[in-house]
Amino acid sequence: MSDAYLGFANSPIGSRIAAALGLPQPQPLERFAPGQPVIRGTVLLGGTATSELLTALAGIFHSIGAQTLAHRGLPQWTATANAAGLMTGRWGVEDQPGEKLKALVFDASGLDDSSQSDALYQFFHDTARSVLSCGRVVVLGRPPEACANPRKATAQRALEGLTRALAKELKRAIAVQLVYVAEGAEGHLESTLRFLLSPRSAYVSGQVVRVGGASQPAAALDWNQPLAGKKILVTGASRGIGTAIAEVMARDGAQVICLDVPQAQDALLEVATRLGGKALALDIGAAEAPQALVDAALADGGWDVVVHNAGITRDKTIANMKPHLWQAVVNVNLSTQERINEALVASGALKPGARIVCVSSISGIAGNMGQTNYALSKAGVIGMVQSTAPHLAARGITINAVAPGFIETQMTAAVPFAIREAGRRMNSMGQGGQPVDVAETIAWFASPASGGLNGNVVRVCGQSLLGA
Amino acid sequence: MSDAYLGFANSPIGSRIAAALGLPQPQPLERFAPGQPVIRGTVLLGGTATSELLTALAGIFHSIGAQTLAHRGLPQWTATANAAGLMTGRWGVEDQPGEKLKALVFDASGLDDSSQSDALYQFFHDTARSVLSCGRVVVLGRPPEACANPRKATAQRALEGLTRALAKELKRAIAVQLVYVAEGAEGHLESTLRFLLSPRSAYVSGQVVRVGGASQPAAALDWNQPLAGKKILVTGASRGIGTAIAEVMARDGAQVICLDVPQAQDALLEVATRLGGKALALDIGAAEAPQALVDAALADGGWDVVVHNAGITRDKTIANMKPHLWQAVVNVNLSTQERINEALVASGALKPGARIVCVSSISGIAGNMGQTNYALSKAGVIGMVQSTAPHLAARGITINAVAPGFIETQMTAAVPFAIREAGRRMNSMGQGGQPVDVAETIAWFASPASGGLNGNVVRVCGQSLLGA
């Protein structure tokens, strides 16, 4: 649960020893606490003459209350920002850098051709050394698959390589993301930008997010209590990541229905009571679980959010694996979730605008030795999210998934030292994530303001080196 | 260029030392030599009662001349194989394994629901220990994005997790792939199955390939000289991977037009002369290159294949990078290739049924420190392939890309020892690939029989751990 090395490397003496020996020097991550502003520091805006999202961005930064500046490549930001009632100015004088920056936002939506990529170079060349620790970088583009011609699609797709390389290069716990905003979806960008610019996204880096059109316009929201009044089911809530999810949901205003297997009832009751929620002791792998959940939801007057956090591992090489270990993992991690979603949707037990959030895994993306069952189930979760998203959109429901990397839990604390250390360090943050990092990401998907997110799979892995 | 450790670990004493110390024990990869059969050993077929590809598979194995057996989960294989004139039988008796196997092929196309995944477990549980070194495993499915309902799409997408996990688990240089065959595209599967079952795919593992409908039916072919009579441009042909591509193309019957920059003319002439091809000294990054290539192609009576192998690196962190280094990399690796493709297609300089093969990189997928320019360009190559594929299909032209991992070349030989060793070992093969491995993969895309491959990006990386 604790990363002793992180403390050592950031102690006065330890940091000198680590530097002298060339050891990793992971930076403690800033995390969100209630009452904090979205971003503490200045945001620099960059882009091209043809940037298409500036008006939307000005409105969002006004709503956030952020201090922004314009890079020399985006002089038109000043006028756009002023029109939105936002104080702003130019960053730097002549070719000299200006003040240190907490975030960089580059609007690449107007990039029509790879030969225009110099604008990206100029912006990041000028600013790379000016980003503060735990800073944030967001590149905005248009989804390549929807671009009008191959040249534009190619340029937009190229942004992904830049983003992932920058995320590996900037270090110092600076997170870098790419957000593809569909044309017409500008009004749904705010929840995503608030998440990615804030410490809530501490352990999310090198990710690609797609914001699309939603079935309803984004509703006005109390951003301090975005889940106020929402009824949210969290499975596997009695410990670890599940408990963290329930805590974050409750913090953000939700009434949480905490579910776990009957064997975990004591811990479950403790969590539910502490959070002012309900406890629901139920084995989701049982055949009758979908109907039981429908009944519980309808008795509650319907649920707003379902978080499929519960999952199990039963690791063995396939040659050594018993059939029931295969079946249990595939059933609990995937098949039962398909049945539960179908039952909840068909019965109307999910309210209009409901959110389903699933949990995949790097194992489901990259595969893992000894986890054929787990990897199949977690790749299937991605399939479920991608294939059901269009169907659910027709009902105003969204479905997305997080894919955690190395998260510090009781489970990972039991991993042998060398493997644990490798998992902790082999990512751009040089450390494992905390359960709250997964929970914050799920809360972002769960927000009523996140109607533009549907079918996304976002890793919470500090940009782990592992992948496919 | 040489991996001394691979030799050591496979020497009589070295193998004992490596085992005793727990060092990696990479297996020498079998590679293709002219005259060899596609596969030397028995192929075991598995599947479900609803497998949809068996007739196509029987025809292909008959064409290959392979010895096949049926797993107990696929008793209907015997009748299907017999109907195609293929000798076959059952593998094993009762629950006991039968003879050792060179390849496993599982037809999962009929998998409609994740709850049916037990069939996969049973097949791979029974057989995992019976696969010979350098064996081959191919799982066949239907493309999730085209499945009739979310349940089927989910089950089919789940195959990817299984495949990647198996590829990490089986070791001993056994390669595991997933092939999604679109409905109606069964007639275009043979070139892919021949490639993936043969030693030509030595360093390809953990990949997902999509075989779609082609604009024309697959033509009859001399499989020993699949590129006979074809005129093929290979850029960057004077050394390394480019030379290997030219050699494999010539071996397979092509007339190769070897292109490189004027400074490399001597080496280029040597390669072209040795292979009975032509030399073309030209800087593809120059503004006039597209027209010069159109002229050369038209003077040749048109080209059948273009291989965009030429690429450059100019590594620096973006803060330290000069603008011309950014521009040179993006231009040579991406922008000029867009212009060349457009010019060749628009002018009719590419023959009907032409193939364009591009070279991306793991850097373009995962990003890499110090390679913002390179990663952007190589991600852009993926964008170019994906966005132009539908347009080119209308003209009967295909475009695909390979993404090499750690390949043993003069370039990687110059990498510092520790980084080189990490790159070599951090993959499921425990070694770097050879230039010929990239070349064979390109030759597969270039084949007249590969009309069903369009828009694919396949890594040649021994299933590197690195990814996104």
PDB file of N, CA, C and O in Angstrom, chain B residues 411-452:
ATOM      1  N   MET B 411      22.289   0.743 -37.163  1.00  0.00           N
ATOM      2  CA  MET B 411      21.748   1.812 -36.329  1.00  0.00           C
ATOM      3  C   MET B 411      21.618   1.337 -34.878  1.00  0.00           C
ATOM      4  O   MET B 411      22.055   2.023 -33.959  1.00  0.00           O
ATOM      5  N   THR B 412      21.028   0.155 -34.666  1.00  0.00           N
ATOM      6  CA  THR B 412      20.847  -0.303 -33.284  1.00  0.00           C
ATOM      7  C   THR B 412      22.172  -0.772 -32.687  1.00  0.00           C
ATOM      8  O   THR B 412      22.340  -0.753 -31.475  1.00  0.00           O
ATOM      9  N   ALA B 413      23.138  -1.163 -33.544  1.00  0.00           N
ATOM     10  CA  ALA B 413      24.443  -1.571 -33.017  1.00  0.00           C
ATOM     11  C   ALA B 413      25.165  -0.389 -32.377  1.00  0.00           C
ATOM     12  O   ALA B 413      26.039  -0.565 -31.531  1.00  0.00           O
ATOM     13  N   ALA B 414      24.761   0.829 -32.775  1.00  0.00           N
ATOM     14  CA  ALA B 414      25.409   2.030 -32.232  1.00  0.00           C
ATOM     15  C   ALA B 414      24.775   2.483 -30.919  1.00  0.00           C
ATOM     16  O   ALA B 414      25.263   3.399 -30.270  1.00  0.00           O
ATOM     17  N   VAL B 415      23.692   1.828 -30.527  1.00  0.00           N
ATOM     18  CA  VAL B 415      23.003   2.196 -29.286  1.00  0.00           C
ATOM     19  C   VAL B 415      23.849   1.729 -28.095  1.00  0.00           C
ATOM     20  O   VAL B 415      24.464   0.665 -28.158  1.00  0.00           O
ATOM     21  N   PRO B 416      23.905   2.506 -27.002  1.00  0.00           N
ATOM     22  CA  PRO B 416      24.680   2.068 -25.827  1.00  0.00           C
ATOM     23  C   PRO B 416      24.244   0.683 -25.344  1.00  0.00           C
ATOM     24  O   PRO B 416      23.066   0.332 -25.441  1.00  0.00           O
ATOM     25  N   PHE B 417      25.194  -0.046 -24.784  1.00  0.00           N
ATOM     26  CA  PHE B 417      24.986  -1.460 -24.462  1.00  0.00           C
ATOM     27  C   PHE B 417      23.726  -1.741 -23.641  1.00  0.00           C
ATOM     28  O   PHE B 417      22.907  -2.589 -23.986  1.00  0.00           O
ATOM     29  N   ALA B 418      23.549  -1.006 -22.528  1.00  0.00           N
ATOM     30  CA  ALA B 418      22.445  -1.332 -21.610  1.00  0.00           C
ATOM     31  C   ALA B 418      21.093  -1.113 -22.284  1.00  0.00           C
ATOM     32  O   ALA B 418      20.180  -1.934 -22.177  1.00  0.00           O
ATOM     33  N   ILE B 419      20.983  -0.005 -23.007  1.00  0.00           N
ATOM     34  CA  ILE B 419      19.718   0.281 -23.693  1.00  0.00           C
ATOM     35  C   ILE B 419      19.488  -0.746 -24.794  1.00  0.00           C
ATOM     36  O   ILE B 419      18.376  -1.226 -25.016  1.00  0.00           O
ATOM     37  N   ARG B 420      20.581  -1.133 -25.482  1.00  0.00           N
ATOM     38  CA  ARG B 420      20.459  -2.125 -26.550  1.00  0.00           C
ATOM     39  C   ARG B 420      19.987  -3.456 -25.981  1.00  0.00           C
ATOM     40  O   ARG B 420      19.086  -4.091 -26.511  1.00  0.00           O
ATOM     41  N   GLU B 421      20.585  -3.852 -24.869  1.00  0.00           N
ATOM     42  CA  GLU B 421      20.192  -5.136 -24.270  1.00  0.00           C
ATOM     43  C   GLU B 421      18.729  -5.108 -23.818  1.00  0.00           C
ATOM     44  O   GLU B 421      18.006  -6.070 -23.979  1.00  0.00           O
ATOM     45  N   ALA B 422      18.296  -3.979 -23.233  1.00  0.00           N
ATOM     46  CA  ALA B 422      16.900  -3.867 -22.800  1.00  0.00           C
ATOM     47  C   ALA B 422      15.976  -4.000 -24.002  1.00  0.00           C
ATOM     48  O   ALA B 422      14.989  -4.746 -23.978  1.00  0.00           O
ATOM     49  N   GLY B 423      16.301  -3.294 -25.072  1.00  0.00           N
ATOM     50  CA  GLY B 423      15.472  -3.362 -26.278  1.00  0.00           C
ATOM     51  C   GLY B 423      15.408  -4.758 -26.850  1.00  0.00           C
ATOM     52  O   GLY B 423      14.356  -5.231 -27.283  1.00  0.00           O
ATOM     53  N   ARG B 424      16.549  -5.429 -26.821  1.00  0.00           N
ATOM     54  CA  ARG B 424      16.597  -6.788 -27.351  1.00  0.00           C
ATOM     55  C   ARG B 424      15.769  -7.773 -26.555  1.00  0.00           C
ATOM     56  O   ARG B 424      15.149  -8.681 -27.107  1.00  0.00           O
ATOM     57  N   ARG B 425      15.818  -7.658 -25.229  1.00  0.00           N
ATOM     58  CA  ARG B 425      15.218  -8.710 -24.388  1.00  0.00           C
ATOM     59  C   ARG B 425      13.778  -8.430 -23.994  1.00  0.00           C
ATOM     60  O   ARG B 425      13.080  -9.343 -23.585  1.00  0.00           O
ATOM     61  N   MET B 426      13.340  -7.149 -24.046  1.00  0.00           N
ATOM     62  CA  MET B 426      11.996  -6.835 -23.549  1.00  0.00           C
ATOM     63  C   MET B 426      10.921  -7.149 -24.574  1.00  0.00           C
ATOM     64  O   MET B 426      10.122  -6.301 -24.966  1.00  0.00           O
ATOM     65  N   ASN B 427      10.916  -8.389 -25.010  1.00  0.00           N
ATOM     66  CA  ASN B 427       9.865  -8.845 -25.915  1.00  0.00           C
ATOM     67  C   ASN B 427       9.727 -10.348 -25.746  1.00  0.00           C
ATOM     68  O   ASN B 427      10.567 -10.988 -25.107  1.00  0.00           O
ATOM     69  N   SER B 428       8.661 -10.884 -26.299  1.00  0.00           N
ATOM     70  CA  SER B 428       8.346 -12.293 -26.040  1.00  0.00           C
ATOM     71  C   SER B 428       9.334 -13.249 -26.685  1.00  0.00           C
ATOM     72  O   SER B 428       9.359 -14.435 -26.346  1.00  0.00           O
ATOM     73  N   MET B 429      10.149 -12.775 -27.622  1.00  0.00           N
ATOM     74  CA  MET B 429      11.145 -13.630 -28.255  1.00  0.00           C
ATOM     75  C   MET B 429      12.494 -13.536 -27.539  1.00  0.00           C
ATOM     76  O   MET B 429      13.413 -14.302 -27.843  1.00  0.00           O
ATOM     77  N   GLY B 430      12.649 -12.555 -26.655  1.00  0.00           N
ATOM     78  CA  GLY B 430      13.899 -12.388 -25.918  1.00  0.00           C
ATOM     79  C   GLY B 430      15.081 -12.020 -26.781  1.00  0.00           C
ATOM     80  O   GLY B 430      16.234 -12.246 -26.401  1.00  0.00           O
ATOM     81  N   GLN B 431      14.846 -11.438 -27.931  1.00  0.00           N
ATOM     82  CA  GLN B 431      15.926 -11.079 -28.853  1.00  0.00           C
ATOM     83  C   GLN B 431      15.435 -10.015 -29.833  1.00  0.00           C
ATOM     84  O   GLN B 431      14.231  -9.796 -29.965  1.00  0.00           O
ATOM     85  N   GLY B 432      16.369  -9.373 -30.485  1.00  0.00           N
ATOM     86  CA  GLY B 432      16.011  -8.449 -31.544  1.00  0.00           C
ATOM     87  C   GLY B 432      15.634  -9.197 -32.809  1.00  0.00           C
ATOM     88  O   GLY B 432      15.951 -10.376 -32.966  1.00  0.00           O
ATOM     89  N   GLY B 433      14.944  -8.518 -33.709  1.00  0.00           N
ATOM     90  CA  GLY B 433      14.633  -9.114 -35.002  1.00  0.00           C
ATOM     91  C   GLY B 433      15.726  -8.824 -36.003  1.00  0.00           C
ATOM     92  O   GLY B 433      16.649  -8.055 -35.738  1.00  0.00           O
ATOM     93  N   GLN B 434      15.650  -9.477 -37.158  1.00  0.00           N
ATOM     94  CA  GLN B 434      16.583  -9.231 -38.247  1.00  0.00           C
ATOM     95  C   GLN B 434      15.878  -8.407 -39.322  1.00  0.00           C
ATOM     96  O   GLN B 434      14.644  -8.470 -39.436  1.00  0.00           O
ATOM     97  N   PRO B 435      16.645  -7.660 -40.105  1.00  0.00           N
ATOM     98  CA  PRO B 435      16.016  -6.896 -41.196  1.00  0.00           C
ATOM     99  C   PRO B 435      15.108  -7.763 -42.075  1.00  0.00           C
ATOM    100  O   PRO B 435      14.056  -7.303 -42.525  1.00  0.00           O
ATOM    101  N   VAL B 436      15.494  -9.020 -42.266  1.00  0.00           N
ATOM    102  CA  VAL B 436      14.684  -9.883 -43.127  1.00  0.00           C
ATOM    103  C   VAL B 436      13.286 -10.090 -42.547  1.00  0.00           C
ATOM    104  O   VAL B 436      12.323 -10.306 -43.281  1.00  0.00           O
ATOM    105  N   ASP B 437      13.141  -9.989 -41.229  1.00  0.00           N
ATOM    106  CA  ASP B 437      11.822 -10.168 -40.624  1.00  0.00           C
ATOM    107  C   ASP B 437      10.861  -9.050 -41.031  1.00  0.00           C
ATOM    108  O   ASP B 437       9.670  -9.283 -41.268  1.00  0.00           O
ATOM    109  N   VAL B 438      11.393  -7.851 -41.096  1.00  0.00           N
ATOM    110  CA  VAL B 438      10.589  -6.729 -41.574  1.00  0.00           C
ATOM    111  C   VAL B 438      10.286  -6.927 -43.060  1.00  0.00           C
ATOM    112  O   VAL B 438       9.154  -6.715 -43.519  1.00  0.00           O
ATOM    113  N   ALA B 439      11.307  -7.354 -43.791  1.00  0.00           N
ATOM    114  CA  ALA B 439      11.155  -7.523 -45.239  1.00  0.00           C
ATOM    115  C   ALA B 439      10.097  -8.574 -45.580  1.00  0.00           C
ATOM    116  O   ALA B 439       9.283  -8.386 -46.489  1.00  0.00           O
ATOM    117  N   GLU B 440      10.091  -9.680 -44.858  1.00  0.00           N
ATOM    118  CA  GLU B 440       9.104 -10.729 -45.133  1.00  0.00           C
ATOM    119  C   GLU B 440       7.683 -10.220 -44.881  1.00  0.00           C
ATOM    120  O   GLU B 440       6.740 -10.565 -45.598  1.00  0.00           O
ATOM    121  N   THR B 441       7.535  -9.420 -43.853  1.00  0.00           N
ATOM    122  CA  THR B 441       6.209  -8.890 -43.511  1.00  0.00           C
ATOM    123  C   THR B 441       5.729  -7.943 -44.610  1.00  0.00           C
ATOM    124  O   THR B 441       4.553  -7.956 -45.017  1.00  0.00           O
ATOM    125  N   ILE B 442       6.665  -7.149 -45.115  1.00  0.00           N
ATOM    126  CA  ILE B 442       6.322  -6.241 -46.214  1.00  0.00           C
ATOM    127  C   ILE B 442       5.971  -7.039 -47.471  1.00  0.00           C
ATOM    128  O   ILE B 442       5.024  -6.703 -48.192  1.00  0.00           O
ATOM    129  N   ALA B 443       6.712  -8.120 -47.709  1.00  0.00           N
ATOM    130  CA  ALA B 443       6.431  -8.943 -48.889  1.00  0.00           C
ATOM    131  C   ALA B 443       5.032  -9.569 -48.811  1.00  0.00           C
ATOM    132  O   ALA B 443       4.355  -9.740 -49.836  1.00  0.00           O
ATOM    133  N   TRP B 444       4.614  -9.909 -47.625  1.00  0.00           N
ATOM    134  CA  TRP B 444       3.254 -10.432 -47.434  1.00  0.00           C
ATOM    135  C   TRP B 444       2.216  -9.378 -47.844  1.00  0.00           C
ATOM    136  O   TRP B 444       1.277  -9.657 -48.595  1.00  0.00           O
ATOM    137  N   PHE B 445       2.390  -8.146 -47.368  1.00  0.00           N
ATOM    138  CA  PHE B 445       1.463  -7.076 -47.773  1.00  0.00           C
ATOM    139  C   PHE B 445       1.535  -6.822 -49.281  1.00  0.00           C
ATOM    140  O   PHE B 445       0.545  -6.437 -49.896  1.00  0.00           O
ATOM    141  N   ALA B 446       2.728  -7.016 -49.856  1.00  0.00           N
ATOM    142  CA  ALA B 446       2.934  -6.686 -51.266  1.00  0.00           C
ATOM    143  C   ALA B 446       2.379  -7.736 -52.216  1.00  0.00           C
ATOM    144  O   ALA B 446       2.231  -7.483 -53.415  1.00  0.00           O
ATOM    145  N   SER B 447       2.062  -8.896 -51.691  1.00  0.00           N
ATOM    146  CA  SER B 447       1.654 -10.008 -52.555  1.00  0.00           C
ATOM    147  C   SER B 447       0.366  -9.704 -53.312  1.00  0.00           C
ATOM    148  O   SER B 447      -0.564  -9.116 -52.765  1.00  0.00           O
ATOM    149  N   PRO B 448       0.296 -10.141 -54.571  1.00  0.00           N
ATOM    150  CA  PRO B 448      -0.968 -10.005 -55.310  1.00  0.00           C
ATOM    151  C   PRO B 448      -2.119 -10.723 -54.606  1.00  0.00           C
ATOM    152  O   PRO B 448      -3.276 -10.375 -54.814  1.00  0.00           O
ATOM    153  N   ALA B 449      -1.795 -11.709 -53.774  1.00  0.00           N
ATOM    154  CA  ALA B 449      -2.836 -12.457 -53.080  1.00  0.00           C
ATOM    155  C   ALA B 449      -3.330 -11.744 -51.828  1.00  0.00           C
ATOM    156  O   ALA B 449      -4.232 -12.235 -51.154  1.00  0.00           O
ATOM    157  N   SER B 450      -2.749 -10.589 -51.507  1.00  0.00           N
ATOM    158  CA  SER B 450      -3.107  -9.900 -50.265  1.00  0.00           C
ATOM    159  C   SER B 450      -4.072  -8.743 -50.477  1.00  0.00           C
ATOM    160  O   SER B 450      -4.062  -7.767 -49.721  1.00  0.00           O
ATOM    161  N   GLY B 451      -4.921  -8.868 -51.466  1.00  0.00           N
ATOM    162  CA  GLY B 451      -5.901  -7.813 -51.732  1.00  0.00           C
ATOM    163  C   GLY B 451      -6.879  -7.600 -50.583  1.00  0.00           C
ATOM    164  O   GLY B 451      -7.518  -6.550 -50.475  1.00  0.00           O
ATOM    165  N   GLY B 452      -6.999  -8.592 -49.709  1.00  0.00           N
ATOM    166  CA  GLY B 452      -7.895  -8.448 -48.557  1.00  0.00           C
ATOM    167  C   GLY B 452      -7.291  -7.683 -47.401  1.00  0.00           C
ATOM    168  O   GLY B 452      -7.964  -7.434 -46.404  1.00  0.00           O
TER     169      GLY B 452
END
